[in-house]
Short mmCIF file of C-alpha atoms in Angstrom, two decimals:
data_model
loop_
_atom_site.label_atom_id
_atom_site.label_comp_id
_atom_site.label_asym_id
_atom_site.label_seq_id
_atom_site.Cartn_x
_atom_site.Cartn_y
_atom_site.Cartn_z
CA MET A 467 -78.83 -6.58 101.38
CA ASP A 468 -75.25 -6.90 102.68
CA GLU A 469 -76.23 -9.94 104.71
CA LYS A 470 -77.61 -11.61 101.59
CA ASN A 471 -74.39 -10.90 99.66
CA GLU A 472 -72.29 -12.23 102.50
CA LEU A 473 -74.47 -15.36 102.61
CA LYS A 474 -73.86 -15.94 98.86
CA LYS A 475 -70.12 -15.55 99.29
CA VAL A 476 -70.05 -18.04 102.17
CA SER A 477 -72.39 -20.57 100.60
CA GLY A 478 -70.89 -20.26 97.04
CA ARG A 479 -74.34 -20.05 95.53
CA LYS A 480 -75.09 -17.77 92.55
CA SER A 481 -78.22 -15.85 91.81
CA PRO A 482 -80.30 -16.87 88.74
CA ALA A 483 -79.06 -13.74 86.91
CA GLU A 484 -75.44 -14.62 87.57
CA LYS A 485 -76.00 -18.21 86.45
CA LYS A 486 -77.55 -16.97 83.20
CA LYS A 487 -74.65 -14.56 82.65
CA SER A 488 -72.10 -17.32 83.32
CA LYS A 489 -73.87 -19.63 80.87
CA ARG A 490 -73.81 -16.95 78.19
CA ARG A 491 -70.11 -16.40 78.81
CA THR A 492 -69.43 -20.12 78.46
CA ILE A 493 -71.40 -20.35 75.20
CA THR A 494 -69.54 -17.30 73.86
CA LEU A 495 -66.17 -18.88 74.68
CA ILE A 496 -67.19 -22.11 72.93
CA ILE A 497 -68.29 -20.20 69.81
CA VAL A 498 -65.04 -18.21 69.78
CA GLY A 499 -63.08 -21.46 70.12
CA VAL A 500 -64.92 -23.10 67.22
CA ILE A 501 -64.37 -20.03 65.00
CA ALA A 502 -60.67 -19.93 65.91
CA ALA A 503 -60.27 -23.63 65.11
CA ALA A 504 -62.02 -23.12 61.77
CA LEU A 505 -59.77 -20.17 60.93
CA ILE A 506 -56.68 -22.28 61.68
CA VAL A 507 -57.92 -25.02 59.33
CA ILE A 508 -58.68 -22.47 56.60
CA ILE A 509 -55.26 -20.80 56.96
CA PHE A 510 -53.42 -24.09 56.58
CA ASN A 511 -55.67 -25.24 53.72
CA TRP A 512 -56.19 -21.88 52.04
CA GLN A 513 -55.81 -23.09 48.48
CA ALA A 514 -57.91 -26.21 48.89
CA VAL A 515 -60.75 -24.26 50.52
CA PHE A 516 -60.96 -21.21 48.27
CA SER A 517 -59.95 -22.55 44.83
CA PRO A 518 -63.29 -24.36 44.31
CA LEU A 519 -65.23 -21.34 45.62
CA ARG A 520 -63.36 -19.00 43.30
CA ASP A 521 -64.19 -21.27 40.35
CA ILE A 522 -67.90 -20.93 41.10
CA PHE A 523 -67.77 -17.23 40.19
CA LEU A 524 -65.36 -17.70 37.29
CA PRO A 525 -66.56 -16.03 34.08
CA VAL A 526 -66.82 -18.59 31.29
CA GLY A 527 -67.57 -18.46 27.60
CA LYS A 528 -70.83 -19.25 25.90
CA ALA A 529 -71.90 -22.88 26.35
CA GLY A 530 -73.03 -25.16 23.55
CA PHE A 531 -71.93 -27.85 21.16
CA PRO A 532 -70.24 -28.37 18.84
CA VAL A 533 -67.19 -26.65 20.30
CA THR A 534 -65.07 -25.16 17.51
CA LEU A 535 -61.35 -25.51 18.13
CA PRO A 536 -58.44 -23.50 16.77
CA GLY A 537 -56.32 -25.37 14.26
CA SER A 538 -53.73 -27.81 15.64
CA ALA A 539 -51.88 -30.89 14.50
CA ALA A 540 -53.43 -33.04 17.24
CA TYR A 541 -55.57 -32.86 20.39
CA ASP A 542 -55.66 -34.96 23.54
CA MET A 543 -58.98 -34.93 25.42
CA GLY A 544 -59.38 -35.71 29.11
CA GLU A 545 -61.85 -35.48 31.99
CA LEU A 546 -61.56 -32.91 34.77
CA GLY A 547 -64.25 -33.50 37.39
CA GLY A 548 -67.39 -32.96 35.29
CA ASN A 549 -65.48 -30.63 32.98
CA PHE A 550 -63.08 -31.57 30.18
CA TYR A 551 -59.79 -30.34 28.79
CA LEU A 552 -57.97 -30.40 25.45
CA LEU A 553 -54.19 -30.44 25.16
CA THR A 554 -52.45 -29.31 21.97
CA ASP A 555 -48.79 -28.90 21.11
CA THR A 556 -48.97 -25.30 22.37
CA TYR A 557 -52.10 -24.79 24.55
CA LEU A 558 -54.18 -26.27 27.34
CA TYR A 559 -57.91 -25.53 27.03
CA THR A 560 -60.46 -26.23 29.76
CA TYR A 561 -64.24 -26.36 29.23
CA THR A 562 -67.36 -26.91 31.29
CA GLY A 563 -69.40 -30.04 30.70
CA GLY A 564 -71.76 -27.81 28.72
CA GLY A 565 -69.05 -26.77 26.25
CA ALA A 566 -68.22 -23.29 27.58
CA GLU A 567 -64.53 -22.39 27.53
CA ILE A 568 -63.15 -21.71 31.00
CA LYS A 569 -59.48 -21.05 30.34
CA SER A 570 -56.76 -21.32 27.70
CA VAL A 571 -53.07 -21.20 28.63
CA GLN A 572 -49.87 -21.64 26.68
CA HIS A 573 -47.85 -24.40 28.36
CA GLY A 574 -44.53 -23.87 26.57
CA PHE A 575 -43.55 -27.55 26.31
CA ASN A 576 -41.94 -29.23 23.30
CA ASN A 577 -43.48 -32.66 23.82
CA PRO A 578 -46.55 -32.20 26.09
CA ALA A 579 -48.38 -35.07 27.75
CA SER A 580 -51.08 -35.04 30.43
CA SER A 581 -52.68 -36.86 33.34
CA SER A 582 -55.75 -35.75 35.28
CA SER A 583 -57.86 -36.32 38.39
CA ASN A 584 -61.20 -34.83 39.41
CA ARG A 585 -59.66 -31.49 40.40
CA ARG A 586 -56.31 -31.21 38.65
CA VAL A 587 -54.60 -31.76 35.32
CA LEU A 588 -50.85 -32.30 35.17
CA ILE A 589 -49.01 -31.28 31.99
CA TYR A 590 -45.41 -32.44 31.57
CA ASP A 591 -42.72 -32.12 28.95
CA LYS A 592 -41.94 -35.74 28.05
CA ASN A 593 -38.16 -36.19 27.97
CA GLY A 594 -37.88 -32.60 29.19
CA LYS A 595 -37.52 -31.45 32.80
CA ASP A 596 -40.60 -29.32 33.43
CA PHE A 597 -44.17 -29.97 34.57
CA LYS A 598 -47.12 -27.84 35.63
CA VAL A 599 -50.28 -28.59 37.59
CA TYR A 600 -53.52 -26.72 36.79
CA SER A 601 -57.03 -26.50 38.15
CA LYS A 602 -59.75 -25.86 35.60
CA SER A 603 -59.09 -22.13 35.89
CA GLU A 604 -55.46 -21.47 36.82
CA GLU A 605 -51.92 -22.77 37.25
CA ILE A 606 -51.43 -24.19 40.75
CA PHE A 607 -47.66 -24.77 40.66
CA ALA A 608 -44.77 -25.55 38.30
CA LYS A 609 -41.57 -27.52 38.84
CA THR A 610 -38.28 -28.12 37.05
CA MET A 611 -36.70 -31.51 37.74
CA ASP A 612 -32.99 -32.31 37.85
CA ASP A 613 -33.38 -35.09 35.26
CA ALA A 614 -35.59 -35.81 32.23
CA ILE A 615 -39.20 -36.76 32.93
CA VAL A 616 -40.19 -40.25 31.73
CA PHE A 617 -43.86 -39.95 32.73
CA SER A 618 -46.11 -38.36 35.36
CA LYS A 619 -49.40 -39.34 36.98
CA MET A 620 -52.04 -37.28 38.78
CA GLY A 621 -53.60 -39.01 41.78
CA ALA A 622 -55.95 -38.70 44.73
CA GLY A 623 -55.61 -35.86 47.21
CA ASP A 624 -54.17 -33.62 44.47
CA ARG A 625 -50.94 -35.61 44.66
CA SER A 626 -48.73 -36.03 41.62
CA ALA A 627 -46.13 -38.68 40.81
CA VAL A 628 -43.17 -37.82 38.58
CA VAL A 629 -40.76 -40.47 37.27
CA THR A 630 -37.42 -39.26 35.93
CA THR A 631 -34.20 -40.68 34.57
CA SER A 632 -31.10 -40.72 36.74
CA THR A 633 -27.34 -40.89 36.26
CA ARG A 634 -26.96 -43.03 39.40
CA TYR A 635 -30.08 -45.20 39.39
CA SER A 636 -32.52 -46.67 36.90
CA ASN A 637 -35.22 -44.13 37.83
CA TYR A 638 -36.22 -41.60 40.45
CA LEU A 639 -39.83 -41.45 41.64
CA TYR A 640 -41.06 -38.22 43.27
CA ILE A 641 -44.39 -37.49 44.98
CA PHE A 642 -45.60 -33.89 45.30
CA GLY A 643 -48.49 -32.57 47.36
CA GLY A 644 -51.22 -30.26 46.10
CA ASP A 645 -49.12 -27.22 47.06
CA GLY A 646 -46.06 -28.43 45.13
CA ASN A 647 -44.06 -29.56 48.17
CA GLN A 648 -42.12 -32.81 47.77
CA LEU A 649 -43.56 -35.51 50.05
CA PHE A 650 -41.69 -38.65 49.00
CA ARG A 651 -38.78 -39.83 46.85
CA TRP A 652 -37.66 -43.30 45.90
CA ALA A 653 -34.59 -44.27 43.88
CA SER A 654 -35.09 -47.49 41.92
CA PRO A 655 -31.60 -48.99 41.89
CA ASP A 656 -31.77 -51.41 38.94
CA GLU A 657 -35.41 -51.66 37.81
CA LYS A 658 -37.26 -49.43 35.35
CA ILE A 659 -40.53 -47.93 36.61
CA MET A 660 -43.37 -48.75 34.20
CA GLY A 661 -46.46 -47.43 35.98
CA VAL A 662 -47.81 -45.94 39.22
CA CYS A 663 -51.18 -45.48 40.91
CA PHE A 664 -52.35 -43.97 44.20
CA SER A 665 -54.71 -45.30 46.85
CA ASP A 666 -58.01 -43.46 47.27
CA ASN A 667 -56.60 -41.32 50.11
CA GLY A 668 -53.28 -40.71 48.31
CA ARG A 669 -51.20 -42.20 51.10
CA TYR A 670 -50.21 -45.50 49.48
CA LEU A 671 -48.45 -45.77 46.15
CA TYR A 672 -48.37 -48.83 43.91
CA VAL A 673 -45.53 -49.15 41.40
CA SER A 674 -44.91 -51.61 38.55
CA VAL A 675 -41.26 -52.24 37.63
CA VAL A 676 -39.22 -54.33 35.21
CA GLY A 677 -35.67 -55.58 35.74
CA GLU A 678 -33.30 -58.10 34.21
CA ALA A 679 -31.30 -61.01 35.60
CA ASN A 680 -29.39 -63.66 33.64
CA GLY A 681 -30.95 -62.50 30.40
CA GLU A 682 -34.51 -62.83 31.75
CA LEU A 683 -36.99 -60.06 32.45
CA ASN A 684 -38.25 -59.87 36.03
CA CYS A 685 -41.41 -57.78 36.56
CA ALA A 686 -43.12 -56.93 39.83
CA VAL A 687 -45.65 -54.68 41.60
CA LEU A 688 -44.59 -52.86 44.77
CA CYS A 689 -46.43 -50.95 47.50
CA PHE A 690 -45.08 -47.90 49.39
CA ASP A 691 -46.35 -45.83 52.29
CA THR A 692 -45.55 -42.30 51.11
CA THR A 693 -45.67 -40.93 54.66
CA LYS A 694 -42.56 -42.95 55.58
CA GLU A 695 -39.07 -43.02 54.12
CA GLN A 696 -38.66 -46.79 53.95
CA ASN A 697 -38.50 -49.72 51.56
CA GLU A 698 -41.60 -51.16 49.96
CA LEU A 699 -44.32 -52.62 52.21
CA TRP A 700 -44.72 -55.52 49.85
CA ARG A 701 -43.52 -56.81 46.50
CA VAL A 702 -45.05 -59.47 44.27
CA SER A 703 -43.72 -60.88 41.01
CA THR A 704 -45.71 -60.84 37.78
CA GLY A 705 -43.17 -62.99 35.94
CA SER A 706 -41.51 -61.78 32.76
CA ALA A 707 -44.51 -59.93 31.37
CA VAL A 708 -44.30 -56.13 31.27
CA SER A 709 -47.20 -54.27 32.87
CA TYR A 710 -49.41 -52.13 30.62
CA SER A 711 -51.70 -50.70 33.29
CA LEU A 712 -51.97 -50.39 37.07
CA GLU A 713 -55.14 -49.43 38.96
CA ASP A 714 -56.39 -49.23 42.54
CA ALA A 715 -59.80 -50.81 41.96
CA ASP A 716 -62.61 -51.40 44.47
CA ASP A 717 -61.57 -55.03 45.01
CA GLY A 718 -57.78 -54.63 44.97
CA ILE A 719 -54.79 -53.62 42.87
CA TYR A 720 -55.49 -54.55 39.26
CA THR A 721 -52.79 -54.82 36.59
CA VAL A 722 -52.85 -55.90 32.98
CA THR A 723 -49.61 -57.20 31.50
CA GLU A 724 -48.67 -58.27 28.00
CA ARG A 725 -49.47 -61.88 28.92
CA GLY A 726 -52.21 -61.73 31.54
CA ALA A 727 -54.01 -59.91 34.34
CA PHE A 728 -53.55 -59.94 38.12
CA LEU A 729 -55.63 -58.78 41.08
CA PHE A 730 -53.69 -58.22 44.32
CA ASP A 731 -54.79 -57.64 47.88
CA ARG A 732 -53.93 -53.99 48.47
CA ASP A 733 -52.74 -54.56 52.05
CA THR A 734 -50.60 -57.69 51.62
CA GLY A 735 -49.93 -58.09 47.90
CA GLU A 736 -51.44 -61.57 47.94
CA ILE A 737 -52.70 -62.66 44.50
CA LYS A 738 -56.51 -62.79 44.65
CA ALA A 739 -57.06 -63.69 41.00
CA LYS A 740 -55.14 -63.98 37.74
CA ASN A 741 -55.55 -65.00 34.14
CA GLU A 742 -53.22 -65.68 31.22
CA PHE A 743 -53.76 -64.26 27.72
CA SER A 744 -53.17 -66.08 24.46
CA LYS A 745 -53.59 -63.04 22.19
CA GLN A 746 -51.82 -59.72 21.79
CA VAL A 747 -53.16 -56.94 24.03
CA THR A 748 -54.00 -53.77 22.11
CA GLY A 749 -55.89 -51.79 24.76
CA ILE A 750 -57.39 -51.72 28.24
CA CYS A 751 -60.77 -50.22 29.02
CA GLY A 752 -63.32 -50.36 31.81
CA SER A 753 -65.11 -48.77 34.71
CA LYS A 754 -65.55 -49.60 38.39
CA ALA A 755 -68.29 -52.06 37.37
CA MET A 756 -66.71 -53.51 34.23
CA ARG A 757 -63.28 -54.84 33.19
CA VAL A 758 -62.53 -54.99 29.46
CA VAL A 759 -59.33 -55.94 27.62
CA LEU A 760 -58.92 -55.42 23.87
CA PHE A 761 -57.00 -57.96 21.79
CA HIS A 762 -55.77 -58.06 18.21
CA ASP A 763 -58.18 -60.06 16.07
CA SER A 764 -56.04 -61.74 13.42
CA ALA A 765 -59.09 -63.00 11.48
CA SER A 766 -60.52 -59.54 10.83
CA ASN A 767 -57.31 -57.57 11.43
CA GLY A 768 -59.42 -55.62 13.93
CA VAL A 769 -60.12 -55.73 17.66
CA THR A 770 -61.80 -58.26 19.95
CA ALA A 771 -63.20 -57.08 23.31
CA VAL A 772 -63.27 -59.49 26.27
CA VAL A 773 -65.09 -58.78 29.54
CA TYR A 774 -63.63 -60.29 32.74
CA ASN A 775 -65.53 -60.97 35.98
CA GLU A 776 -64.38 -60.45 39.58
CA ASN A 777 -62.25 -63.62 39.37
CA LEU A 778 -60.63 -62.38 36.14
CA GLU A 779 -62.41 -65.10 34.19
CA PRO A 780 -63.68 -64.18 30.70
CA SER A 781 -67.46 -63.75 30.76
CA ALA A 782 -68.14 -62.29 27.29
CA SER A 783 -66.31 -61.74 24.01
CA LEU A 784 -67.09 -59.84 20.81
CA SER A 785 -65.23 -58.87 17.64
CA LEU A 786 -65.49 -55.10 17.24
CA GLY A 787 -63.93 -54.92 13.79
CA GLU A 788 -62.02 -51.71 13.15
CA ALA A 789 -62.99 -49.84 16.32
CA ILE A 790 -61.50 -46.34 16.48
CA SER A 791 -61.97 -45.61 20.17
CA VAL A 792 -63.65 -47.24 23.21
CA ASP A 793 -64.73 -46.09 26.65
CA ALA A 794 -66.91 -47.46 29.45
CA GLU A 795 -69.34 -46.09 32.05
CA GLY A 796 -71.08 -48.31 34.58
CA GLN A 797 -71.79 -51.64 32.92
CA THR A 798 -71.86 -50.25 29.37
CA LEU A 799 -69.07 -50.36 26.79
CA TYR A 800 -69.16 -47.67 24.12
CA VAL A 801 -67.41 -48.29 20.79
CA LEU A 802 -66.74 -45.54 18.23
CA LYS A 803 -66.62 -46.61 14.58
CA GLY A 804 -66.30 -43.54 12.39
CA ASN A 805 -69.73 -41.87 12.41
CA THR A 806 -71.38 -44.54 14.59
CA LEU A 807 -71.32 -45.00 18.37
CA CYS A 808 -72.45 -48.42 19.63
CA ALA A 809 -73.41 -49.24 23.24
CA TYR A 810 -72.94 -52.79 24.59
CA ASP A 811 -73.96 -54.22 27.97
CA SER A 812 -71.73 -56.37 30.21
CA GLU A 813 -72.56 -59.41 28.09
CA LEU A 814 -71.46 -57.44 24.99
CA ILE A 815 -74.97 -57.44 23.57
CA GLU A 816 -75.63 -54.28 21.57
CA ARG A 817 -78.24 -52.19 23.34
CA ASN A 818 -78.09 -48.93 21.41
CA ASN A 819 -76.67 -47.40 18.26
CA TYR A 820 -76.10 -43.69 17.70
CA LEU A 821 -75.66 -42.31 14.19
CA LEU A 822 -73.37 -39.26 14.46
CA ASP A 823 -73.27 -36.14 12.34
CA ASN A 824 -69.67 -36.67 11.32
CA ASP A 825 -66.60 -38.92 11.63
CA TYR A 826 -64.82 -38.69 14.98
CA SER A 827 -61.42 -39.92 16.21
CA ASP A 828 -61.97 -40.24 19.98
CA VAL A 829 -64.79 -40.70 22.47
CA MET A 830 -64.92 -39.95 26.20
CA ILE A 831 -67.96 -40.95 28.28
CA MET A 832 -68.75 -38.63 31.17
CA ASP A 833 -71.90 -37.95 33.22
CA GLY A 834 -74.19 -39.85 30.89
CA GLY A 835 -72.94 -38.18 27.71
CA ALA A 836 -70.47 -38.90 24.92
CA PHE A 837 -67.84 -36.27 24.16
CA LEU A 838 -66.61 -36.80 20.61
CA LEU A 839 -63.34 -35.38 19.28
CA GLY A 840 -63.29 -34.60 15.58
CA TYR A 841 -61.24 -32.45 13.25
CA ASN A 842 -61.02 -29.13 15.11
CA THR A 843 -64.33 -29.77 16.88
CA VAL A 844 -65.85 -31.43 19.94
CA GLN A 845 -69.41 -32.73 19.75
CA HIS A 846 -71.64 -33.99 22.55
CA VAL A 847 -74.30 -36.69 22.41
CA LYS A 848 -76.67 -37.38 25.33
CA LEU A 849 -76.82 -41.13 26.00
#
């Protein structure tokens, strides 16, 4: 027996039992390493990991439509990742897509306005200094700025943009992460910030600005890398026309101005397509598959909808009369006219007509259904 053990020591060979034991030890170490790595990730992303899980077990009210609302002077309705929210002058209400109330909180702002993403809704006091970010079930963080808030925008990766006034500059632009920590700040020296949008990963920020030189307006779109404290990556002029909207679309950065539309390459700022308008813009609507601009129709004193293709060329046009509210999903445009909801395809041919049970003031299309805001009520129609 001793001779065999000495032979193993000299030769370095292991018995089958020892090999099996060593293999088990190696596997155990690997498993422990994986668990430790996972715990580190969870610790540093505690809120992002457990907030959605906590919401799964959140007690909610009874589902069903119509949703009866407490009295208020006005409501703003918005989407919140398959759920929806209502903002009043005093409260924020969140609901499931089935109409069950999730949460109601008093925001405490004098002039509340909102912006939302799939996971968060940002409420800010316009011309005040405070803003708050909520999930569908709780307040995530709150901030008080040094200067008055002009507007705010919720973006990808739970990032939020806040534009304020400044005593030294035209505007300050701040970017906050999902935990409320400041990630980026830019002082616009002599141009007013009109709009912002985030890239899909939240890293890049696109900003529309307007300035003045020699009595002429100078407007532009800029791109920033929010991970670096540096000047803009690119800047492109849009002439003297003020921007109404700014969007990171599938095919580039899309902006609608008072006199036309532009599509920029997101990496270089090169103009990929543009078009000039001859009528007054009254609204912008669309989806990832459809671009629609609304114009004042002087003949009917109503609204004309124009659909634009990937080259920003008009492909369809239709007078909508006195449309109250519009929204789009996929390649369908939905138009609310009092107690009627009309559905048009990408060629603006009417494909469906829904007679509603009452008059409504706003429509939001989400997950194949129409959410209709009326006087102290929200109704739902399956499309």
